[in-house]
mmCIF file of C-alpha atoms in Angstrom:
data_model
loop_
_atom_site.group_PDB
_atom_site.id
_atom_site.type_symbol
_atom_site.label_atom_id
_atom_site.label_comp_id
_atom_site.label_asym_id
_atom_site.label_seq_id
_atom_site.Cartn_x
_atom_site.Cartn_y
_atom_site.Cartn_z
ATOM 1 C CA UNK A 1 -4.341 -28.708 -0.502
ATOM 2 C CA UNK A 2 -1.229 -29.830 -3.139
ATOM 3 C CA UNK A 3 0.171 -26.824 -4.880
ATOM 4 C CA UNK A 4 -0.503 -25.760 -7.789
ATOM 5 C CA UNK A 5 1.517 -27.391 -10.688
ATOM 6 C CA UNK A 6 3.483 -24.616 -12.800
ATOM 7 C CA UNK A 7 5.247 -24.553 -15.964
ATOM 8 C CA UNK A 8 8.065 -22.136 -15.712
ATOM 9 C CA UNK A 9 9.951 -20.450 -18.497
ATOM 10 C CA UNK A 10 13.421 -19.122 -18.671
ATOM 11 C CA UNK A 11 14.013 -17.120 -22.046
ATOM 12 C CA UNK A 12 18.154 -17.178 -22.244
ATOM 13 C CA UNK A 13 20.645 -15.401 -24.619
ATOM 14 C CA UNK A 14 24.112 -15.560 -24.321
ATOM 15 C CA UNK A 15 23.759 -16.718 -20.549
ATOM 16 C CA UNK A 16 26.979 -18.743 -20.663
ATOM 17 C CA UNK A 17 28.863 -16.499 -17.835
ATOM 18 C CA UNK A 18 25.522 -15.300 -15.944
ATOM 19 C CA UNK A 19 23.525 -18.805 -15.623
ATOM 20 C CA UNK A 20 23.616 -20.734 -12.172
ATOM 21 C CA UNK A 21 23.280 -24.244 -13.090
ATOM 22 C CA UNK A 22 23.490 -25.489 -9.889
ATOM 23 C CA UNK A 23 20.716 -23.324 -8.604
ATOM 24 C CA UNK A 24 18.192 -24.281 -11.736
ATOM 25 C CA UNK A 25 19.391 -27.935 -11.082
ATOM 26 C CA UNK A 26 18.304 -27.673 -6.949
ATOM 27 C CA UNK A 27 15.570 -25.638 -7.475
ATOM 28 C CA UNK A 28 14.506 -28.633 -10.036
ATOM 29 C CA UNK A 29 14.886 -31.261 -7.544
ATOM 30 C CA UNK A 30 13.185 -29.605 -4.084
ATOM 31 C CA UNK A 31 10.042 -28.374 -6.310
ATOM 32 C CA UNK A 32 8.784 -31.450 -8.397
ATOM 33 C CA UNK A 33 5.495 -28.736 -9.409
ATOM 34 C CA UNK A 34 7.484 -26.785 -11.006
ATOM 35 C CA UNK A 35 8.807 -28.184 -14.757
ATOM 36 C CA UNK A 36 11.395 -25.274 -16.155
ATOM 37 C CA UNK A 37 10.938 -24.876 -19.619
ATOM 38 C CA UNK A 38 14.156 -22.906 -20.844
ATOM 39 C CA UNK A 39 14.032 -20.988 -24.652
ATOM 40 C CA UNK A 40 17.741 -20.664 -26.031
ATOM 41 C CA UNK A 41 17.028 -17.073 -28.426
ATOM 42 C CA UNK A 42 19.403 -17.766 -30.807
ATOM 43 C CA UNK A 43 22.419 -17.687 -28.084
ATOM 44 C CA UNK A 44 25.959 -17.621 -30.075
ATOM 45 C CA UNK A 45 28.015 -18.615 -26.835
ATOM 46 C CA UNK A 46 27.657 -22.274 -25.297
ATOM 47 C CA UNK A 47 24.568 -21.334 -23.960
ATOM 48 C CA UNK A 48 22.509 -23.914 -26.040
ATOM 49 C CA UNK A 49 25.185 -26.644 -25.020
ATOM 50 C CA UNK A 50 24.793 -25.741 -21.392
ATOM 51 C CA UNK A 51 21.079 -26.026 -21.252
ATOM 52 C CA UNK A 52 21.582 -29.337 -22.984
ATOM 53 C CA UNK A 53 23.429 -30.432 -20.128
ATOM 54 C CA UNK A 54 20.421 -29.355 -17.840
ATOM 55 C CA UNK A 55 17.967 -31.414 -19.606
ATOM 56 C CA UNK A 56 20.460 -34.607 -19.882
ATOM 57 C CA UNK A 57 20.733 -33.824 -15.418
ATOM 58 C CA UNK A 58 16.555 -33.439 -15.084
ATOM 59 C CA UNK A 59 14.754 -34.749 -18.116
ATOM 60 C CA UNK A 60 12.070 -35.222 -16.213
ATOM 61 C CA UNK A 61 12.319 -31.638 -14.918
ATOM 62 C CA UNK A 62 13.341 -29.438 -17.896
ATOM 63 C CA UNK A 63 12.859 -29.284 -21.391
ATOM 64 C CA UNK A 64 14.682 -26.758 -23.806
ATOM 65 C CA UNK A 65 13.496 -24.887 -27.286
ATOM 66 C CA UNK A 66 16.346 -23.874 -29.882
ATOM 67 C CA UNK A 67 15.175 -20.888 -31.608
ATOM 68 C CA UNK A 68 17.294 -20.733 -34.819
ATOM 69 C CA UNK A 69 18.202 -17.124 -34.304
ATOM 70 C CA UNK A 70 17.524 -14.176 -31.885
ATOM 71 C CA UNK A 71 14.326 -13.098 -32.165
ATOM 72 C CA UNK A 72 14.290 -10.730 -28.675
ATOM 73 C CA UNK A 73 12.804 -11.691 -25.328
ATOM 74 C CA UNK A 74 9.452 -11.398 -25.932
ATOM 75 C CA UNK A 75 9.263 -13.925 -28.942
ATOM 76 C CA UNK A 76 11.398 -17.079 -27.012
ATOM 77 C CA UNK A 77 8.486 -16.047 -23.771
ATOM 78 C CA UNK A 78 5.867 -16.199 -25.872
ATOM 79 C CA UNK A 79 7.270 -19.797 -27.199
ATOM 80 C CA UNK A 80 7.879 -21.143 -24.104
ATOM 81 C CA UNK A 81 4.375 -20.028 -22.975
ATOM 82 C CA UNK A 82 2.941 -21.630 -25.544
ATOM 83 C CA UNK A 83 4.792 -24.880 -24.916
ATOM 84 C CA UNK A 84 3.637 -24.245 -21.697
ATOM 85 C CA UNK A 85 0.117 -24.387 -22.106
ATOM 86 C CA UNK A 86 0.339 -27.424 -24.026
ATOM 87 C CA UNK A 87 1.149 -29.130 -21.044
ATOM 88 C CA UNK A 88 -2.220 -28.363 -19.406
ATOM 89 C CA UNK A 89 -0.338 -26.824 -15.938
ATOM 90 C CA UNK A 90 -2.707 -24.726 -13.156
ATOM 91 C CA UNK A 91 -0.146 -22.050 -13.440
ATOM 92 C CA UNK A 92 2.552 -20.933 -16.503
ATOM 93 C CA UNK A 93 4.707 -17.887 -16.140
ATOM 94 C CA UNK A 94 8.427 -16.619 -16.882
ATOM 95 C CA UNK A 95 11.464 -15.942 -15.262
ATOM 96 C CA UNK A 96 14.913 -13.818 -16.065
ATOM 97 C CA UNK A 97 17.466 -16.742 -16.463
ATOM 98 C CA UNK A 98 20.352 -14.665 -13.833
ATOM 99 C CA UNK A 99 17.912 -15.447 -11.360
ATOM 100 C CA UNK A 100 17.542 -11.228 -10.474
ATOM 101 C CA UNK A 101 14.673 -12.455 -8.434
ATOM 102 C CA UNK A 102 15.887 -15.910 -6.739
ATOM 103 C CA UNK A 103 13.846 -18.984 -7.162
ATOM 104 C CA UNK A 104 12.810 -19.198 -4.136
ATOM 105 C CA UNK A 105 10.253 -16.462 -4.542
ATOM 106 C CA UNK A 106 8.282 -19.442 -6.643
ATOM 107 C CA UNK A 107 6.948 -20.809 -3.595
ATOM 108 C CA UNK A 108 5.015 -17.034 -2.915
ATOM 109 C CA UNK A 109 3.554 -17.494 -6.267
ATOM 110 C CA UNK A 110 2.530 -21.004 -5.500
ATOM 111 C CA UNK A 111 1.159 -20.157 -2.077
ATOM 112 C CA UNK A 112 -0.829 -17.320 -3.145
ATOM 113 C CA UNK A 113 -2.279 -18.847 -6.577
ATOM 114 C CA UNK A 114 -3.610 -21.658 -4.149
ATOM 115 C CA UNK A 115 -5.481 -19.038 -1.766
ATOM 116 C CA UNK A 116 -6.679 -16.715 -4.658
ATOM 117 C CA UNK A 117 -7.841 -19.186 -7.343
ATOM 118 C CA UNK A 118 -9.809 -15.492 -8.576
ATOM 119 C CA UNK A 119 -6.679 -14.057 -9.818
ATOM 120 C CA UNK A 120 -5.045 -14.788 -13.214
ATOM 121 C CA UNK A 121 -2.064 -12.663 -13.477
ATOM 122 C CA UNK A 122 0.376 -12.384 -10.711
ATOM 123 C CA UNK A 123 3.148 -9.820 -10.959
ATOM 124 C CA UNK A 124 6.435 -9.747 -9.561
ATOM 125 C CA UNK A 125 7.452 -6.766 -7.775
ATOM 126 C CA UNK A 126 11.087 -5.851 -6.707
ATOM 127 C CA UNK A 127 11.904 -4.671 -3.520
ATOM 128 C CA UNK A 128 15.409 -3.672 -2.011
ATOM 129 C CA UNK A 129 16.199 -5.672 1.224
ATOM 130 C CA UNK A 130 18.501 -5.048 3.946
ATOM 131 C CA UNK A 131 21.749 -7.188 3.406
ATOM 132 C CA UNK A 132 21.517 -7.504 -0.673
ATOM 133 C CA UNK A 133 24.753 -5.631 -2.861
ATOM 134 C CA UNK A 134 22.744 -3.664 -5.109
ATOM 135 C CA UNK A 135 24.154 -0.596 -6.888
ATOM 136 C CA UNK A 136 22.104 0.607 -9.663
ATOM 137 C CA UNK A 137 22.404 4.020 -11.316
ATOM 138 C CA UNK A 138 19.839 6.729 -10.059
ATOM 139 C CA UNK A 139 18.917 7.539 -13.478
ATOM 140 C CA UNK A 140 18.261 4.346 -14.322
ATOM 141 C CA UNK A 141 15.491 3.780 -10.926
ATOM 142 C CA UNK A 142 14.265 7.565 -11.737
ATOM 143 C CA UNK A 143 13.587 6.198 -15.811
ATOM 144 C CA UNK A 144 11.709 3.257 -14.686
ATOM 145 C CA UNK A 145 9.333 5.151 -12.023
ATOM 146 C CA UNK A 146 8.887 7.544 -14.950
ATOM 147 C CA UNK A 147 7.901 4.489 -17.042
ATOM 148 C CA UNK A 148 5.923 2.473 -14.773
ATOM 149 C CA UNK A 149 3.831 5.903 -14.290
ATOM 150 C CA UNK A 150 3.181 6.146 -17.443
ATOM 151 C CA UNK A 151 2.112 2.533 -17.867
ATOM 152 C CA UNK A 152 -0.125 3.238 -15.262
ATOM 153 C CA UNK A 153 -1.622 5.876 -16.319
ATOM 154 C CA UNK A 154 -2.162 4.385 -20.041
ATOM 155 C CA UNK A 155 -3.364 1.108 -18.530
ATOM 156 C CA UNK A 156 -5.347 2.779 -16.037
ATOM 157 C CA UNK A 157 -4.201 0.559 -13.731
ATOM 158 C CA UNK A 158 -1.562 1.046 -10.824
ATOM 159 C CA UNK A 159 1.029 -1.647 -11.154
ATOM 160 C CA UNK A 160 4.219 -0.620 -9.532
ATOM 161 C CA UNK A 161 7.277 -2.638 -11.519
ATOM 162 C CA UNK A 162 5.516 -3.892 -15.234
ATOM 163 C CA UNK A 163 9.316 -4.601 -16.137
ATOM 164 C CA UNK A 164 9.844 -7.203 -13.321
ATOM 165 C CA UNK A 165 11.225 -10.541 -15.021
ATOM 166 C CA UNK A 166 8.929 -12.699 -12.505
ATOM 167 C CA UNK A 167 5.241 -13.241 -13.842
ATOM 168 C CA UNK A 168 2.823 -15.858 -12.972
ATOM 169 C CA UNK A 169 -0.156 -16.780 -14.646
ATOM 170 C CA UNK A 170 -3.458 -19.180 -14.463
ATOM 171 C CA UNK A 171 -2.913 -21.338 -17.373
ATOM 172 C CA UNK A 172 -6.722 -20.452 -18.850
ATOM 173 C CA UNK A 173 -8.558 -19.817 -21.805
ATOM 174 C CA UNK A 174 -8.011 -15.967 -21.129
ATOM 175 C CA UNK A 175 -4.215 -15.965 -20.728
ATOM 176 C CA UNK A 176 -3.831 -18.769 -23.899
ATOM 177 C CA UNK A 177 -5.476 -15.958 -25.459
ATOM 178 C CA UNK A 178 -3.102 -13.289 -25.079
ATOM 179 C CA UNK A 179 -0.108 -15.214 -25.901
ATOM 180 C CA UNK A 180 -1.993 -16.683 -28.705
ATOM 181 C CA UNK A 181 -0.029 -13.494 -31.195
ATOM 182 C CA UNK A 182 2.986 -12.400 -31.583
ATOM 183 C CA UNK A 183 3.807 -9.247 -29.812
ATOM 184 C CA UNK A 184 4.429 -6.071 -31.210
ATOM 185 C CA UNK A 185 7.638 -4.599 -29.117
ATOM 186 C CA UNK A 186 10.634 -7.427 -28.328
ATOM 187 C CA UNK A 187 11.288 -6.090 -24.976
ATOM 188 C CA UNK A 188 8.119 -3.745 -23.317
ATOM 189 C CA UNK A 189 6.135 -7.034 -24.263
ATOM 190 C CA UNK A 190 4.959 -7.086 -20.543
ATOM 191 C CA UNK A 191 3.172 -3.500 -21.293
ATOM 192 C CA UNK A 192 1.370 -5.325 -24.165
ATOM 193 C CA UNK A 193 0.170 -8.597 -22.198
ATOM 194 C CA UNK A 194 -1.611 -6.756 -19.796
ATOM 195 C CA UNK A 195 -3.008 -4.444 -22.338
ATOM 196 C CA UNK A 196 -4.400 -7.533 -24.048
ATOM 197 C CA UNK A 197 -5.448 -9.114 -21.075
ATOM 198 C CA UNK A 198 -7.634 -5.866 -19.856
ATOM 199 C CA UNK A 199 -9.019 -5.921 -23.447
ATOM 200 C CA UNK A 200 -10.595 -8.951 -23.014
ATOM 201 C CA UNK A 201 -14.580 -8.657 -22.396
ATOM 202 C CA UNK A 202 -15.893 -9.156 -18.098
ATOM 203 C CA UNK A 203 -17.725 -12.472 -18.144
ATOM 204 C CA UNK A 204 -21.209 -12.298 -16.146
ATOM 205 C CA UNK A 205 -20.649 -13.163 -13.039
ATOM 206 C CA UNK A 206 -16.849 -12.232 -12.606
ATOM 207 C CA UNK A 207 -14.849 -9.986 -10.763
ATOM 208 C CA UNK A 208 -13.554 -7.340 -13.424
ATOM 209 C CA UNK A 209 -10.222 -7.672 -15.271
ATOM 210 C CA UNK A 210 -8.368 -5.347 -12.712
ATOM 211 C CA UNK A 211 -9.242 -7.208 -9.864
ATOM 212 C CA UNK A 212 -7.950 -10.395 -11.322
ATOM 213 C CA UNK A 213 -4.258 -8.914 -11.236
ATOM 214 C CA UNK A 214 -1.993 -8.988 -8.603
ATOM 215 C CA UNK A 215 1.163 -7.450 -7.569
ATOM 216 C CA UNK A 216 3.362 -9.691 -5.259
ATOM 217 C CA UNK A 217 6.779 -8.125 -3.652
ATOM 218 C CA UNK A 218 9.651 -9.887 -4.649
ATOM 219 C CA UNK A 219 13.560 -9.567 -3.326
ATOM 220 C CA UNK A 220 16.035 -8.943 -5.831
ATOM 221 C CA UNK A 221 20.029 -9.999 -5.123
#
Protein backbone atom coordinates (compact mmCIF):
# COMPACT_ATOMS: atom_id res chain seq x y z
CA UNK A 1 0.00 0.00 0.00
CA UNK A 2 1.45 3.78 -1.24
CA UNK A 3 1.66 6.13 1.66
CA UNK A 4 -0.42 8.37 2.52
CA UNK A 5 -0.02 11.80 0.73
CA UNK A 6 0.50 14.75 3.39
CA UNK A 7 0.46 18.37 3.27
CA UNK A 8 2.91 19.67 5.75
CA UNK A 9 3.09 23.10 7.27
CA UNK A 10 5.95 25.05 8.65
CA UNK A 11 4.69 28.36 10.43
CA UNK A 12 8.19 30.59 10.43
CA UNK A 13 9.09 33.98 12.08
CA UNK A 14 12.25 35.43 12.01
CA UNK A 15 13.87 31.93 11.10
CA UNK A 16 16.71 33.53 9.13
CA UNK A 17 19.63 32.13 11.59
CA UNK A 18 17.61 28.89 12.86
CA UNK A 19 16.21 27.44 9.35
CA UNK A 20 18.09 24.40 7.66
CA UNK A 21 17.51 24.86 4.09
CA UNK A 22 19.34 22.13 3.07
CA UNK A 23 17.47 19.74 5.26
CA UNK A 24 13.77 21.15 4.05
CA UNK A 25 15.31 21.00 0.47
CA UNK A 26 16.40 16.89 1.00
CA UNK A 27 13.67 16.09 2.94
CA UNK A 28 11.63 17.63 -0.24
CA UNK A 29 13.32 15.53 -2.68
CA UNK A 30 13.48 11.77 -0.83
CA UNK A 31 9.59 12.20 0.19
CA UNK A 32 7.61 13.23 -3.04
CA UNK A 33 4.13 12.60 -0.46
CA UNK A 34 4.97 15.07 1.42
CA UNK A 35 4.33 18.91 -0.21
CA UNK A 36 5.74 21.55 2.64
CA UNK A 37 3.61 24.35 2.80
CA UNK A 38 5.70 27.10 4.74
CA UNK A 39 3.61 30.44 6.39
CA UNK A 40 6.13 33.49 6.69
CA UNK A 41 4.15 35.39 10.10
CA UNK A 42 5.07 38.60 9.29
CA UNK A 43 9.03 37.75 9.60
CA UNK A 44 11.11 41.23 9.59
CA UNK A 45 14.54 39.40 8.86
CA UNK A 46 15.17 37.70 5.31
CA UNK A 47 13.11 35.06 6.28
CA UNK A 48 10.42 35.71 3.53
CA UNK A 49 13.38 36.02 0.92
CA UNK A 50 14.79 32.73 2.06
CA UNK A 51 11.65 30.74 1.72
CA UNK A 52 11.39 32.33 -1.69
CA UNK A 53 14.46 30.72 -2.56
CA UNK A 54 12.93 27.29 -1.38
CA UNK A 55 10.03 27.50 -3.60
CA UNK A 56 12.21 28.82 -6.76
CA UNK A 57 14.62 25.13 -5.67
CA UNK A 58 11.14 22.78 -5.34
CA UNK A 59 8.14 24.45 -6.88
CA UNK A 60 6.78 21.44 -7.27
CA UNK A 61 7.46 20.62 -3.60
CA UNK A 62 6.77 23.82 -1.59
CA UNK A 63 4.61 26.62 -1.68
CA UNK A 64 4.87 29.74 0.71
CA UNK A 65 2.03 32.26 2.32
CA UNK A 66 3.17 35.98 3.20
CA UNK A 67 1.15 37.04 6.04
CA UNK A 68 1.40 40.88 6.02
CA UNK A 69 2.26 41.07 9.67
CA UNK A 70 2.73 38.78 12.76
CA UNK A 71 -0.24 37.49 13.76
CA UNK A 72 1.34 34.56 16.36
CA UNK A 73 1.76 30.88 15.60
CA UNK A 74 -1.47 29.75 15.79
CA UNK A 75 -3.00 32.14 13.06
CA UNK A 76 -0.03 31.37 10.09
CA UNK A 77 -1.01 27.17 11.28
CA UNK A 78 -4.31 27.68 10.94
CA UNK A 79 -3.58 29.34 7.29
CA UNK A 80 -1.45 26.90 6.17
CA UNK A 81 -3.99 24.23 7.29
CA UNK A 82 -6.42 25.67 5.50
CA UNK A 83 -4.35 25.88 2.33
CA UNK A 84 -3.79 22.55 3.16
CA UNK A 85 -7.04 21.15 2.93
CA UNK A 86 -7.65 22.77 -0.23
CA UNK A 87 -5.38 20.50 -1.71
CA UNK A 88 -7.53 17.45 -0.90
CA UNK A 89 -4.26 15.46 0.91
CA UNK A 90 -5.04 11.97 3.15
CA UNK A 91 -3.09 13.63 5.84
CA UNK A 92 -2.32 17.68 6.80
CA UNK A 93 -0.42 18.58 9.90
CA UNK A 94 2.38 21.14 11.18
CA UNK A 95 5.78 21.28 12.02
CA UNK A 96 8.27 23.79 14.14
CA UNK A 97 10.43 25.26 11.24
CA UNK A 98 14.14 24.52 13.54
CA UNK A 99 13.28 21.13 12.89
CA UNK A 100 13.20 20.39 17.15
CA UNK A 101 11.78 17.13 16.01
CA UNK A 102 13.84 16.10 12.70
CA UNK A 103 12.01 15.29 9.57
CA UNK A 104 12.62 12.15 9.54
CA UNK A 105 10.06 11.36 12.20
CA UNK A 106 7.46 12.06 9.05
CA UNK A 107 7.88 8.68 7.87
CA UNK A 108 6.35 7.32 11.65
CA UNK A 109 3.45 9.48 10.94
CA UNK A 110 3.11 8.13 7.47
CA UNK A 111 3.57 4.53 8.52
CA UNK A 112 1.18 4.60 11.24
CA UNK A 113 -1.70 6.78 9.46
CA UNK A 114 -1.52 3.87 6.80
CA UNK A 115 -2.09 1.01 9.54
CA UNK A 116 -4.67 3.04 11.64
CA UNK A 117 -6.89 4.66 8.97
CA UNK A 118 -9.39 4.94 12.54
CA UNK A 119 -7.36 7.64 13.94
CA UNK A 120 -7.58 11.36 13.01
CA UNK A 121 -5.23 13.17 15.17
CA UNK A 122 -1.76 12.00 15.68
CA UNK A 123 0.40 13.72 18.27
CA UNK A 124 3.94 14.15 18.49
CA UNK A 125 5.56 13.26 21.60
CA UNK A 126 9.20 14.18 22.65
CA UNK A 127 11.43 11.89 24.06
CA UNK A 128 15.16 12.37 25.22
CA UNK A 129 17.55 9.86 23.46
CA UNK A 130 20.86 8.68 24.30
CA UNK A 131 23.52 10.66 22.19
CA UNK A 132 21.31 14.06 21.60
CA UNK A 133 22.95 17.66 23.37
CA UNK A 134 19.99 18.70 25.15
CA UNK A 135 20.19 21.10 28.11
CA UNK A 136 16.98 22.54 29.09
CA UNK A 137 16.25 24.29 32.39
CA UNK A 138 14.52 22.07 35.13
CA UNK A 139 11.98 24.61 35.69
CA UNK A 140 11.15 24.86 32.44
CA UNK A 141 10.46 20.51 32.05
CA UNK A 142 8.81 20.79 35.75
CA UNK A 143 6.27 23.91 34.10
CA UNK A 144 5.34 21.86 31.21
CA UNK A 145 4.51 18.47 33.24
CA UNK A 146 2.55 20.90 35.42
CA UNK A 147 0.81 22.07 32.21
CA UNK A 148 0.32 19.02 30.32
CA UNK A 149 -1.43 17.73 33.74
CA UNK A 150 -3.56 20.15 33.76
CA UNK A 151 -4.52 19.81 30.10
CA UNK A 152 -5.21 16.48 30.94
CA UNK A 153 -7.16 16.78 33.48
CA UNK A 154 -9.40 19.66 31.73
CA UNK A 155 -9.53 17.59 28.54
CA UNK A 156 -10.10 14.53 30.34
CA UNK A 157 -7.86 12.99 28.30
CA UNK A 158 -4.15 11.81 29.03
CA UNK A 159 -1.94 13.25 26.37
CA UNK A 160 1.58 13.48 27.56
CA UNK A 161 3.35 16.62 25.47
CA UNK A 162 0.05 18.90 23.93
CA UNK A 163 2.93 21.54 23.23
CA UNK A 164 4.91 19.23 20.84
CA UNK A 165 5.43 21.22 17.42
CA UNK A 166 4.79 17.79 15.39
CA UNK A 167 0.95 17.09 14.70
CA UNK A 168 -0.58 15.00 12.10
CA UNK A 169 -3.95 14.93 11.02
CA UNK A 170 -6.61 13.01 8.58
CA UNK A 171 -7.47 15.69 6.24
CA UNK A 172 -11.55 15.12 6.95
CA UNK A 173 -14.64 16.80 7.35
CA UNK A 174 -14.02 16.68 11.25
CA UNK A 175 -10.52 18.22 11.35
CA UNK A 176 -11.62 21.02 8.34
CA UNK A 177 -13.96 21.69 11.01
CA UNK A 178 -11.84 22.68 13.74
CA UNK A 179 -9.56 24.78 11.82
CA UNK A 180 -12.51 26.20 10.13
CA UNK A 181 -12.19 29.49 13.18
CA UNK A 182 -9.82 31.38 14.30
CA UNK A 183 -8.39 30.41 17.58
CA UNK A 184 -8.70 32.09 20.66
CA UNK A 185 -4.95 31.95 22.33
CA UNK A 186 -1.82 32.61 19.61
CA UNK A 187 0.34 30.10 21.18
CA UNK A 188 -1.70 27.20 23.58
CA UNK A 189 -3.73 26.87 20.20
CA UNK A 190 -2.91 23.06 20.38
CA UNK A 191 -5.00 23.00 23.87
CA UNK A 192 -7.90 24.50 21.83
CA UNK A 193 -7.81 22.04 18.67
CA UNK A 194 -8.25 19.17 20.64
CA UNK A 195 -10.84 20.79 22.75
CA UNK A 196 -12.74 21.43 19.53
CA UNK A 197 -12.10 18.25 18.14
CA UNK A 198 -13.55 16.27 21.42
CA UNK A 199 -16.53 18.69 21.10
CA UNK A 200 -17.53 17.38 18.08
CA UNK A 201 -20.70 14.88 18.34
CA UNK A 202 -19.69 10.48 18.11
CA UNK A 203 -21.14 9.44 14.77
CA UNK A 204 -23.18 5.99 15.01
CA UNK A 205 -21.11 3.53 14.37
CA UNK A 206 -17.65 5.09 15.40
CA UNK A 207 -15.11 4.60 17.80
CA UNK A 208 -15.43 7.68 20.28
CA UNK A 209 -13.44 10.92 19.88
CA UNK A 210 -10.68 9.74 22.41
CA UNK A 211 -9.94 6.75 20.73
CA UNK A 212 -9.38 8.49 17.47
CA UNK A 213 -6.21 10.33 19.02
CA UNK A 214 -2.94 9.17 19.17
CA UNK A 215 0.24 9.92 20.83
CA UNK A 216 3.40 8.90 18.78
CA UNK A 217 7.08 9.28 20.52
CA UNK A 218 9.17 11.49 18.74
CA UNK A 219 13.20 12.30 19.22
CA UNK A 220 14.07 15.73 19.72
CA UNK A 221 17.94 17.05 18.78
Amino acid sequence: MPPPNLVLVVPCFNEEARLDRRAFLDFAASRPVVHLQFVDDGSNDRTPVILDELKAAAPDAVDVIHLPANRGKAAAVREGMLAGLRRAPDLVGFWDADLATPLGAVDDFLAFASKRPDIDIMLGSRVMLMGRDIRRHAWRHYLGRVFATGVSLALGLPVYDTQCGAKVFRANRDIASVFAEPFHSPWIFDVELIARYMALPALPGLPARRDRIYELAVPQW
